[in-house]
Amino acid sequence: MTLSVTLGPSKQPRYARVADSLMRDIAAGTYAVGDLLPPESILCERFSVSRATVREALRQLSELGLVHKAHGIGTRVTAVETQSNYLMSLDSVSGLMHYGTETVLRLIDRVHIVATPADVRLLGCAAGDRWIRLRGVRSIVGADKRPIAYSEIYIDDRFTDIANETPAAATYYEMIINRHGEELQSVEQEISAINIVPEIASMLAVKPDAAGLQIVRRYRCSRSQPIEVTLNYHPKDRFTYHLRLNRPPTK
């Protein structure tokens, strides 16, 4: 499946902000395992949002295994941690930015490469172009240490200064935009079902040939060549992808 995501508002969706706040409350012990969350009407008033927004936030928490909604009873807290299942909620480029700040990358190596003919399709460049390739594993900030992804990050050689850093609160492409004055125009994404090869499976602590997802993202600015390309492998039980497509307003 190939998905092209064009640049949209960077503001985090309301339901995601509600879900994040409730997750922090659960982690802090405000709501312990077994406790009921406040009724939807109370949450609507607390966050100044609609009932639909609250229900979407609760649905996300349910997908993460943190709560369970029982008809006629309410929404009960069932866990404090997500057990390294990452939920990516995407309706604009901002969702990708949250992925960079909600996960931590542990680098394995960083090398300069020259694109071969076999690299052309992945990198969207010409053979002979120069890149910096970073390899590492990602885990969720504050969760257990099981990695949720093996990542390869390819950065245009023009941005060597960025590639030599390890961003703590921003993604590499955000740093390129902020420091070099580039303007992100679009993100192209490809999602494929795969079996994880033995070398990568060992890094992710899963069995060789285990089922997973391969996600390729190409970040494009004014030039036709991407400024960054990422290749991620996710074990099937540690990553959930949620996409919302909004209908354009009628004229």
Coordinates of C-alpha atoms in Angstrom, one line a residue:
M1 CA 0.0 0.0 0.0
T2 CA 1.3 3.4 -0.9
L3 CA 0.1 6.5 0.9
S4 CA 1.0 10.1 0.1
V5 CA 0.6 12.5 2.9
T6 CA 0.6 16.2 2.1
L7 CA 1.6 18.9 4.6
G8 CA -1.2 19.8 6.9
P9 CA -1.7 21.7 10.2
S10 CA 0.9 20.9 12.8
K11 CA -1.6 21.2 15.7
Q12 CA -2.2 17.9 17.5
P13 CA -5.8 16.7 17.1
R14 CA -8.0 17.3 20.1
Y15 CA -8.7 13.6 20.7
A16 CA -5.0 12.9 20.8
R17 CA -4.5 15.7 23.4
V18 CA -7.2 14.2 25.5
A19 CA -5.8 10.7 25.2
D20 CA -2.3 12.0 26.1
S21 CA -3.6 13.8 29.2
L22 CA -5.5 10.7 30.4
M23 CA -2.4 8.5 29.7
R24 CA -0.3 10.8 31.9
D25 CA -3.0 10.7 34.7
I26 CA -3.0 6.9 34.6
A27 CA 0.8 6.7 34.6
A28 CA 0.9 9.1 37.6
G29 CA -1.6 7.0 39.6
T30 CA -4.5 9.5 39.4
Y31 CA -6.5 6.6 38.1
A32 CA -5.2 3.2 39.3
V33 CA -5.9 -0.2 37.7
G34 CA -9.5 -1.0 38.5
D35 CA -10.6 2.6 38.8
L36 CA -13.3 4.0 36.6
L37 CA -12.5 7.0 34.5
P38 CA -14.9 10.0 34.9
P39 CA -18.0 9.8 32.8
E40 CA -17.9 11.1 29.3
S41 CA -19.9 14.2 30.3
I42 CA -17.3 15.1 32.9
L43 CA -14.4 14.6 30.5
C44 CA -16.2 16.8 27.9
E45 CA -16.4 19.6 30.5
R46 CA -12.8 19.1 31.7
F47 CA -11.3 19.3 28.3
S48 CA -13.9 21.6 26.6
V49 CA -14.4 19.1 23.8
S50 CA -17.4 17.2 22.2
R51 CA -18.5 13.8 23.3
A52 CA -17.3 12.4 19.9
T53 CA -13.8 13.7 20.7
V54 CA -13.8 12.0 24.2
R55 CA -15.0 8.7 22.7
E56 CA -12.2 8.8 20.1
A57 CA -9.7 9.4 22.9
L58 CA -11.1 6.5 24.9
R59 CA -11.0 4.3 21.9
Q60 CA -7.3 5.0 21.4
L61 CA -6.6 4.2 25.1
S62 CA -8.6 0.9 24.7
E63 CA -6.5 0.0 21.6
L64 CA -3.4 0.5 23.7
G65 CA -4.8 -1.9 26.4
L66 CA -5.0 0.8 29.1
V67 CA -8.8 0.8 29.5
H68 CA -11.8 -1.3 28.9
K69 CA -15.3 0.1 28.3
A70 CA -18.2 -2.0 29.8
H71 CA -21.7 -1.2 28.8
G72 CA -23.7 0.3 31.7
I73 CA -20.6 0.5 33.9
G74 CA -18.1 2.9 32.4
T75 CA -14.5 2.9 31.3
R76 CA -12.2 1.0 33.7
V77 CA -8.4 1.3 33.8
T78 CA -6.9 -2.1 33.0
A79 CA -3.2 -1.3 32.8
V80 CA -0.7 1.4 33.6
E81 CA 1.7 0.8 30.7
T82 CA 1.2 0.1 27.0
Q83 CA 3.6 -2.8 27.0
S84 CA 5.5 -1.3 24.1
N85 CA 2.6 -1.2 21.6
Y86 CA 2.9 2.1 19.9
L87 CA -0.2 3.7 18.4
M88 CA 0.5 6.2 15.6
S89 CA -2.5 8.4 14.9
L90 CA -2.1 10.3 11.7
D91 CA -4.3 13.0 10.1
S92 CA -1.4 15.4 9.1
V93 CA 2.3 15.6 9.2
S94 CA 2.1 16.5 12.8
G95 CA 1.4 12.9 13.7
L96 CA 4.8 11.9 12.3
M97 CA 6.4 14.6 14.5
H98 CA 4.9 13.1 17.6
Y99 CA 6.4 9.7 16.7
G100 CA 9.8 11.4 16.9
T101 CA 9.2 12.8 20.3
E102 CA 7.3 10.0 21.9
T103 CA 10.0 7.4 21.0
V104 CA 13.7 7.3 21.6
L105 CA 16.3 6.1 19.1
R106 CA 19.3 4.1 20.2
L107 CA 21.9 4.3 17.4
I108 CA 23.8 1.3 16.2
D109 CA 26.0 2.9 13.6
R110 CA 26.3 6.0 11.3
V111 CA 28.0 5.7 7.9
H112 CA 28.4 7.7 4.7
I113 CA 27.1 5.9 1.6
V114 CA 27.0 6.4 -2.1
A115 CA 23.6 5.4 -3.7
T116 CA 23.8 2.4 -5.9
P117 CA 21.3 1.6 -8.7
A118 CA 19.6 -0.7 -6.2
D119 CA 19.1 2.2 -3.8
V120 CA 17.4 4.5 -6.4
R121 CA 13.8 3.5 -5.8
L122 CA 14.1 3.5 -2.0
L123 CA 15.9 6.8 -1.7
G124 CA 14.1 8.6 -4.7
C125 CA 17.5 9.8 -5.9
A126 CA 20.1 9.2 -8.7
A127 CA 22.8 6.6 -8.5
G128 CA 26.0 8.2 -7.2
D129 CA 24.2 10.6 -4.8
R130 CA 25.7 10.8 -1.3
W131 CA 23.8 10.1 1.9
I132 CA 24.4 9.5 5.6
R133 CA 22.8 6.3 6.8
L134 CA 21.9 5.8 10.5
R135 CA 20.8 2.5 11.9
G136 CA 19.2 2.0 15.3
V137 CA 16.3 0.6 17.3
R138 CA 13.4 2.7 18.8
S139 CA 11.5 2.2 22.0
I140 CA 8.7 4.2 23.7
V141 CA 9.7 6.9 26.0
G142 CA 9.0 5.9 29.6
A143 CA 7.9 2.4 28.7
D144 CA 9.8 -0.9 29.0
K145 CA 12.9 -1.3 26.9
R146 CA 11.5 -3.7 24.3
P147 CA 12.1 -2.0 20.9
I148 CA 9.1 -1.2 18.8
A149 CA 11.1 -0.7 15.6
Y150 CA 14.4 -1.2 13.8
S151 CA 15.1 2.0 11.9
E152 CA 17.3 3.0 9.0
I153 CA 17.5 6.8 8.5
Y154 CA 19.0 8.2 5.3
I155 CA 19.8 11.9 5.3
D156 CA 20.9 14.0 2.3
D157 CA 24.7 14.5 2.6
R158 CA 24.1 18.2 2.4
F159 CA 23.0 18.0 6.0
T160 CA 25.9 16.2 7.6
D161 CA 25.8 18.5 10.6
I162 CA 22.3 17.3 11.4
A163 CA 23.1 13.6 10.8
N164 CA 26.0 13.8 13.3
E165 CA 23.6 14.7 16.1
T166 CA 21.1 12.6 18.1
P167 CA 17.9 14.6 18.4
A168 CA 16.3 14.4 21.9
A169 CA 13.1 16.4 21.3
A170 CA 12.9 16.7 17.5
T171 CA 13.1 14.5 14.4
Y172 CA 16.0 14.9 12.0
Y173 CA 13.9 16.4 9.3
E174 CA 12.5 19.0 11.8
M175 CA 16.1 19.9 12.6
I176 CA 16.9 20.3 8.9
I177 CA 13.9 22.5 8.4
N178 CA 14.6 24.7 11.4
R179 CA 18.4 25.0 10.9
H180 CA 18.6 25.2 7.1
G181 CA 15.5 27.1 6.2
E182 CA 13.9 24.2 4.2
E183 CA 10.1 24.0 4.0
L184 CA 8.5 20.5 4.2
Q185 CA 6.1 20.1 1.2
S186 CA 5.0 16.5 1.5
V187 CA 5.6 13.1 3.0
E188 CA 5.3 9.9 1.0
Q189 CA 4.7 6.7 2.9
E190 CA 4.7 3.1 1.8
I191 CA 3.4 0.3 4.1
S192 CA 4.1 -3.4 3.4
A193 CA 3.5 -6.7 5.3
I194 CA 6.8 -8.5 5.7
N195 CA 8.6 -11.3 7.5
I196 CA 11.4 -9.9 9.6
V197 CA 14.8 -11.3 8.6
P198 CA 16.9 -13.0 11.2
E199 CA 19.5 -10.2 11.7
I200 CA 16.8 -7.6 12.4
A201 CA 14.7 -10.1 14.3
S202 CA 17.5 -10.5 16.8
M203 CA 17.6 -6.7 17.4
L204 CA 13.9 -6.6 18.0
A205 CA 13.8 -9.7 20.2
V206 CA 11.4 -11.6 18.0
K207 CA 11.7 -15.0 16.2
P208 CA 13.3 -15.0 12.8
D209 CA 10.8 -14.5 10.0
A210 CA 8.2 -13.2 12.5
A211 CA 5.4 -11.2 10.9
G212 CA 5.8 -7.4 10.9
L213 CA 5.3 -4.1 9.0
Q214 CA 7.8 -2.3 6.8
I215 CA 7.2 1.4 6.6
V216 CA 9.1 3.7 4.2
R217 CA 8.8 7.5 4.5
R218 CA 10.3 10.1 2.1
Y219 CA 10.3 13.7 3.3
R220 CA 10.4 16.2 0.4
C221 CA 11.0 19.9 0.4
S222 CA 11.5 22.2 -2.6
R223 CA 13.9 19.9 -4.4
S224 CA 12.7 16.7 -6.1
Q225 CA 15.1 14.6 -4.1
P226 CA 14.0 13.8 -0.5
I227 CA 15.9 15.4 2.4
E228 CA 15.4 12.3 4.5
V229 CA 14.2 8.7 3.9
T230 CA 13.3 6.4 6.8
L231 CA 12.9 2.6 6.7
N232 CA 11.2 1.1 9.7
Y233 CA 10.5 -2.5 10.6
H234 CA 7.8 -3.1 13.3
P235 CA 6.9 -6.4 15.0
K236 CA 3.2 -7.1 14.5
D237 CA 2.3 -6.8 18.1
R238 CA 4.1 -3.6 19.0
F239 CA 2.8 -1.1 16.5
T240 CA -0.7 0.1 15.6
Y241 CA -1.3 2.5 12.7
H242 CA -4.4 4.7 12.8
L243 CA -5.2 6.9 9.8
R244 CA -8.0 9.4 9.6
L245 CA -8.9 10.8 6.1
N246 CA -10.9 14.0 6.3
R247 CA -13.3 14.9 3.5
P248 CA -12.4 18.2 1.9
P249 CA -14.9 21.0 2.6
T250 CA -17.5 21.5 0.0
K251 CA -17.5 24.7 -2.0

